[in-house]
PDB file of C-alpha atoms in Angstrom:
ATOM      1  CA  MET A 299      33.354   7.646 -30.113  1.00  0.00           C
ATOM      2  CA  GLN A 300      30.536   5.786 -30.687  1.00  0.00           C
ATOM      3  CA  THR A 301      31.977   2.923 -28.362  1.00  0.00           C
ATOM      4  CA  GLN A 302      32.945   5.600 -25.951  1.00  0.00           C
ATOM      5  CA  SER A 303      29.103   6.859 -26.026  1.00  0.00           C
ATOM      6  CA  GLN A 304      27.962   3.073 -25.560  1.00  0.00           C
ATOM      7  CA  VAL A 305      30.136   2.491 -22.465  1.00  0.00           C
ATOM      8  CA  GLU A 306      28.636   5.571 -20.865  1.00  0.00           C
ATOM      9  CA  LEU A 307      25.208   4.696 -21.851  1.00  0.00           C
ATOM     10  CA  ALA A 308      25.876   1.097 -20.289  1.00  0.00           C
ATOM     11  CA  TYR A 309      27.040   2.604 -17.196  1.00  0.00           C
ATOM     12  CA  ALA A 310      24.722   5.121 -16.756  1.00  0.00           C
ATOM     13  CA  ASN A 311      21.976   2.354 -16.973  1.00  0.00           C
ATOM     14  CA  SER A 312      23.822   0.147 -14.305  1.00  0.00           C
ATOM     15  CA  GLN A 313      23.524   3.192 -12.033  1.00  0.00           C
ATOM     16  CA  THR A 314      19.736   2.386 -11.182  1.00  0.00           C
ATOM     17  CA  SER A 315      18.788   2.855  -7.501  1.00  0.00           C
ATOM     18  CA  VAL A 316      18.167  -0.343  -5.750  1.00  0.00           C
ATOM     19  CA  ARG A 317      15.028  -0.300  -4.068  1.00  0.00           C
ATOM     20  CA  THR A 318      13.856  -2.646  -1.342  1.00  0.00           C
ATOM     21  CA  ALA A 319      10.833  -4.257  -0.129  1.00  0.00           C
ATOM     22  CA  ARG A 320      10.170  -2.179   2.295  1.00  0.00           C
ATOM     23  CA  GLY A 321      10.217   0.737  -0.016  1.00  0.00           C
ATOM     24  CA  VAL A 322       8.202  -0.733  -2.462  1.00  0.00           C
ATOM     25  CA  GLU A 323       5.600  -1.398   0.009  1.00  0.00           C
ATOM     26  CA  LEU A 324       6.023   2.244   1.011  1.00  0.00           C
ATOM     27  CA  GLU A 325       5.474   3.187  -2.615  1.00  0.00           C
ATOM     28  CA  ALA A 326       2.447   1.061  -2.661  1.00  0.00           C
ATOM     29  CA  PHE A 327       0.886   2.068   0.136  1.00  0.00           C
ATOM     30  CA  SER A 328       1.398   5.754  -0.835  1.00  0.00           C
ATOM     31  CA  SER A 329      -0.010   5.874  -4.405  1.00  0.00           C
ATOM     32  CA  ILE A 330      -3.189   3.859  -3.443  1.00  0.00           C
ATOM     33  CA  THR A 331      -3.749   6.308  -0.218  1.00  0.00           C
ATOM     34  CA  ARG A 332      -3.223   9.124  -1.874  1.00  0.00           C
ATOM     35  CA  LYS A 333      -5.743   8.126  -4.984  1.00  0.00           C
ATOM     36  CA  LEU A 334      -7.743   6.476  -2.225  1.00  0.00           C
ATOM     37  CA  ALA A 335      -7.948  10.261  -0.495  1.00  0.00           C
ATOM     38  CA  SER A 336      -8.478  12.211  -3.684  1.00  0.00           C
ATOM     39  CA  SER A 337     -11.700   9.775  -4.467  1.00  0.00           C
ATOM     40  CA  ILE A 338     -13.022  10.266  -1.022  1.00  0.00           C
ATOM     41  CA  GLU A 339     -13.192  14.294  -1.655  1.00  0.00           C
ATOM     42  CA  ASP A 340     -15.042  13.385  -5.073  1.00  0.00           C
ATOM     43  CA  SER A 341     -17.100  10.462  -4.061  1.00  0.00           C
ATOM     44  CA  ALA A 342     -20.198  12.074  -4.761  1.00  0.00           C
ATOM     45  CA  GLN A 343     -19.509  13.158  -7.982  1.00  0.00           C
ATOM     46  CA  ASN A 344     -17.567  10.472  -8.987  1.00  0.00           C
ATOM     47  CA  TYR A 345     -18.446   7.301  -7.548  1.00  0.00           C
ATOM     48  CA  SER A 346     -16.715   4.647  -9.803  1.00  0.00           C
ATOM     49  CA  GLN A 347     -13.472   6.343  -9.100  1.00  0.00           C
ATOM     50  CA  PHE A 348     -14.357   5.989  -5.479  1.00  0.00           C
ATOM     51  CA  ALA A 349     -15.214   2.317  -5.869  1.00  0.00           C
ATOM     52  CA  ALA A 350     -11.822   1.871  -7.538  1.00  0.00           C
ATOM     53  CA  SER A 351      -9.797   3.127  -5.308  1.00  0.00           C
ATOM     54  CA  LEU A 352     -11.321   1.333  -2.426  1.00  0.00           C
ATOM     55  CA  HIS A 353     -11.085  -2.062  -4.797  1.00  0.00           C
ATOM     56  CA  ASN A 354      -7.248  -1.564  -5.186  1.00  0.00           C
ATOM     57  CA  ASN A 355      -6.658  -0.613  -1.347  1.00  0.00           C
ATOM     58  CA  ARG A 356      -8.834  -3.875  -0.418  1.00  0.00           C
ATOM     59  CA  LYS A 357      -6.464  -5.494  -3.429  1.00  0.00           C
ATOM     60  CA  LEU A 358      -3.476  -4.104  -1.479  1.00  0.00           C
ATOM     61  CA  TRP A 359      -4.441  -5.593   1.812  1.00  0.00           C
ATOM     62  CA  ILE A 360      -5.318  -9.170   0.874  1.00  0.00           C
ATOM     63  CA  HIS A 361      -1.794  -9.253  -0.755  1.00  0.00           C
ATOM     64  CA  LEU A 362      -0.432  -8.746   2.645  1.00  0.00           C
ATOM     65  CA  ALA A 363      -2.860 -10.830   4.147  1.00  0.00           C
ATOM     66  CA  SER A 364      -1.690 -13.477   2.012  1.00  0.00           C
ATOM     67  CA  SER A 365       1.934 -12.751   2.340  1.00  0.00           C
ATOM     68  CA  VAL A 366       1.676 -12.890   6.277  1.00  0.00           C
ATOM     69  CA  ALA A 367      -0.026 -15.826   6.355  1.00  0.00           C
ATOM     70  CA  ASP A 368       2.830 -17.761   4.453  1.00  0.00           C
ATOM     71  CA  LYS A 369       4.914 -19.569   7.239  1.00  0.00           C
ATOM     72  CA  ASN A 370       7.920 -18.555   5.895  1.00  0.00           C
ATOM     73  CA  ASN A 371       7.299 -14.553   6.222  1.00  0.00           C
ATOM     74  CA  ARG A 372      10.080 -13.900   8.699  1.00  0.00           C
ATOM     75  CA  LEU A 373       7.822 -11.078  10.703  1.00  0.00           C
ATOM     76  CA  SER A 374       7.198 -12.099  14.167  1.00  0.00           C
ATOM     77  CA  LYS A 375       3.920 -14.095  14.707  1.00  0.00           C
ATOM     78  CA  GLU A 376       1.991 -11.133  16.649  1.00  0.00           C
ATOM     79  CA  LEU A 377       2.964  -8.892  13.970  1.00  0.00           C
ATOM     80  CA  ARG A 378       1.869 -11.183  11.474  1.00  0.00           C
ATOM     81  CA  GLY A 379      -1.370 -11.464  13.324  1.00  0.00           C
ATOM     82  CA  GLY A 380      -2.092  -7.894  13.641  1.00  0.00           C
ATOM     83  CA  ILE A 381      -1.516  -7.139   9.775  1.00  0.00           C
ATOM     84  CA  PHE A 382      -3.680 -10.103   8.889  1.00  0.00           C
ATOM     85  CA  SER A 383      -6.556  -8.859  11.672  1.00  0.00           C
ATOM     86  CA  LEU A 384      -6.345  -5.194   9.764  1.00  0.00           C
ATOM     87  CA  ALA A 385      -6.584  -6.418   6.304  1.00  0.00           C
ATOM     88  CA  GLU A 386      -9.786  -8.678   7.730  1.00  0.00           C
ATOM     89  CA  PHE A 387     -11.139  -5.068   8.918  1.00  0.00           C
ATOM     90  CA  VAL A 388     -10.213  -3.489   5.752  1.00  0.00           C
ATOM     91  CA  ASP A 389     -11.810  -6.108   3.873  1.00  0.00           C
ATOM     92  CA  ARG A 390     -15.301  -5.709   5.851  1.00  0.00           C
ATOM     93  CA  LYS A 391     -15.061  -1.714   5.754  1.00  0.00           C
ATOM     94  CA  THR A 392     -14.706  -1.947   1.794  1.00  0.00           C
ATOM     95  CA  SER A 393     -17.649  -4.096   1.450  1.00  0.00           C
ATOM     96  CA  GLU A 394     -19.808  -2.033   3.927  1.00  0.00           C
ATOM     97  CA  LEU A 395     -18.701   1.351   2.064  1.00  0.00           C
ATOM     98  CA  LEU A 396     -19.558  -0.060  -1.007  1.00  0.00           C
ATOM     99  CA  LYS A 397     -22.955  -1.263   0.111  1.00  0.00           C
ATOM    100  CA  SER A 398     -24.315   1.518   2.299  1.00  0.00           C
ATOM    101  CA  GLY A 399     -21.574   4.382   2.132  1.00  0.00           C
ATOM    102  CA  GLY A 400     -20.180   6.069   5.158  1.00  0.00           C
ATOM    103  CA  ASP A 401     -16.820   7.182   6.106  1.00  0.00           C
ATOM    104  CA  ALA A 402     -13.899   6.225   5.098  1.00  0.00           C
ATOM    105  CA  GLN A 403     -11.335   8.361   6.698  1.00  0.00           C
ATOM    106  CA  VAL A 404     -10.822   5.004   8.968  1.00  0.00           C
ATOM    107  CA  LEU A 405      -8.950   3.331   5.997  1.00  0.00           C
ATOM    108  CA  LEU A 406      -6.684   6.581   5.285  1.00  0.00           C
ATOM    109  CA  ASP A 407      -5.855   6.198   8.956  1.00  0.00           C
ATOM    110  CA  ILE A 408      -4.759   2.164   9.068  1.00  0.00           C
ATOM    111  CA  ASN A 409      -2.745   3.119   5.665  1.00  0.00           C
ATOM    112  CA  SER A 410      -1.072   6.335   7.441  1.00  0.00           C
ATOM    113  CA  GLU A 411      -0.016   4.110  10.450  1.00  0.00           C
ATOM    114  CA  ILE A 412       1.074   1.485   8.270  1.00  0.00           C
ATOM    115  CA  MET A 413       3.483   4.144   6.385  1.00  0.00           C
ATOM    116  CA  ARG A 414       4.675   5.509   9.354  1.00  0.00           C
ATOM    117  CA  GLY A 415       5.699   2.101  10.360  1.00  0.00           C
ATOM    118  CA  LEU A 416       7.622   1.478   7.287  1.00  0.00           C
ATOM    119  CA  ARG A 417       9.254   4.568   7.232  1.00  0.00           C
ATOM    120  CA  GLY A 418      10.634   3.268  10.940  1.00  0.00           C
ATOM    121  CA  ALA A 419       8.875   5.869  12.689  1.00  0.00           C
ATOM    122  CA  SER A 420       7.231   5.429  15.917  1.00  0.00           C
ATOM    123  CA  ALA A 421       3.467   4.402  16.016  1.00  0.00           C
ATOM    124  CA  ILE A 422       0.608   6.902  17.620  1.00  0.00           C
ATOM    125  CA  LYS A 423       0.740   5.910  21.397  1.00  0.00           C
TER     126      LYS A 423
END
């Protein structure tokens, strides 16, 4: 009976879901955006959490910028350029927020639009 249990366990472990690159990106954006939104609401009481959320969002965008800067990236040149420009904006806005404060809603809006694109939904016109 032990052999049967081992076979069943091995089979069950092989049934894990396969995640696509797009799914992984969407999951990363979702997690970071949720944490950023939550930290914005509590930024007056917990600035360190707000700063950490901004930093994590910036790291995500730096990763995206380096990915689209790679000459082997298969996205169109125009899309790669747009993503790189957004990454630059996110970096500047993050520095501004950390230095002087302000409204971080634009970062949530950008991330939301990226998530919409990753889900395959049409962009706002």
